[in-house]
């Protein structure tokens, strides 16, 4: 008998549409809630999501959208955005989510660079569209009606566009390596760069983040993605939740902490994702009024985007809320590591457990990570830092329409630009971004460590530490501090507070108190702006 060793498993492609089919077939009545701009609670089901995504797909096909074409969105987290998440890739087109918080110059650049053909825009965001309109050339613009008034000239109604399509979309002949979505980096490190996500990358990423040692996401969960669907697919959470049939709560544009806490409570949310600044504000509201909200037992909060201070884990634990830190970037689809203790760590001291939980954790299955120092050596001692490099089936292999080969090593790893240590257990800890490290007298100082320690002080609301040129030491750290309302503290007290944990040479030489700090479009500290602001700083003055 002839044995065909090559014919093994069916060659079924991993496609985004299969995730929606599963959600809609097996969990058809599970709810997807959208909070409208006026606060109205809209509710529909996975059955409705599939029907409308397919209507969108058919309408796009009828309008001439072909495989590989880009369809852009300028939208908050709402069900129409979820329809685009599935409807656009199902016809082989590429969903291009636009970051509505970007400067109009960057937005116009991105739209033109990606050559987006159509745009779907929330009417509450028409203002953003109008700012770039003269500089871009969308063939058609579809507006989602939230009651903001008449359609502007040259725009069409999204709902009317869907209603036009009475036929089913014809099946596109898709391969799993075809692009399904794209996102541009937010430009903190130069001009925004585009990353194309394949169907396969999104499918594998959805499976991996759902695993028990990551988010443990299932049909028993109710997910609140606070992280915007307009940047890196809201960390892939809406895709994974749809695949698992989890109830979804899409919060729209009102992200005030009290509104979010009401949603967490009233929708019985079990898992939510957001950046540290969101969770710190939520924590503050909870601690100020502890009996006001009754949250679900065992609520998990996924935090990422910038470093979560250790104090945040301790404070949330006291309230019965479990924080899980993850790390990733636009180029990594985006989650590449997630931090949960391994079994024997539960026997560690409390301090050691918290120190471990504040790290960024283990690479997800199929992802490899290494920290490479200046000499090209890798270390796994938890102390020696090096550039974090990653590879795996959802790590970008190139940028869209841009030759930047230096971001990849000769042996095929992606150079993240983050500096990290990896400990003997394999846990990654991001120490800083390469460009934010402070080089003082030949020694590196981590700005992130100092910032995390500073926000643990009861008077400090937010802190940024930057390098400022120094005649003798090359660079020295300067701390820029925002105090909590009604709090008071001076530089000497903060220096003494940090002195308990850091060597004298690591302490900031100056503390400057300000009313607010600049942030990027995704809520990270905008250190390039601060460096510019303090460019003329004279150390004698401090
Ligand atoms: P941009 O690179 O334009 O800021 P990204 O959303 O891709 O936009 O940001 C990725 C970067 O965010 C990472 O390279 C890293 O520096 C930072 N980051 C992401 N998650 C974390 C985290 N949990 N802790 C510290 N930094 C993080």
Coordinates of C-alpha atoms in Angstrom, one line a residue, residues 106 185-193 435:
X106 CA -0.4 62.2 10.6
X185 CA 2.1 52.8 14.8
X186 CA 1.2 56.0 16.7
X187 CA 4.3 57.7 15.6
X188 CA 6.1 58.1 18.9
X189 CA 9.2 56.8 17.2
X190 CA 9.0 58.8 13.9
X191 CA 6.6 58.8 11.0
X192 CA 3.7 56.3 11.5
X193 CA 4.5 52.9 10.0
X435 CA 15.5 56.1 23.6

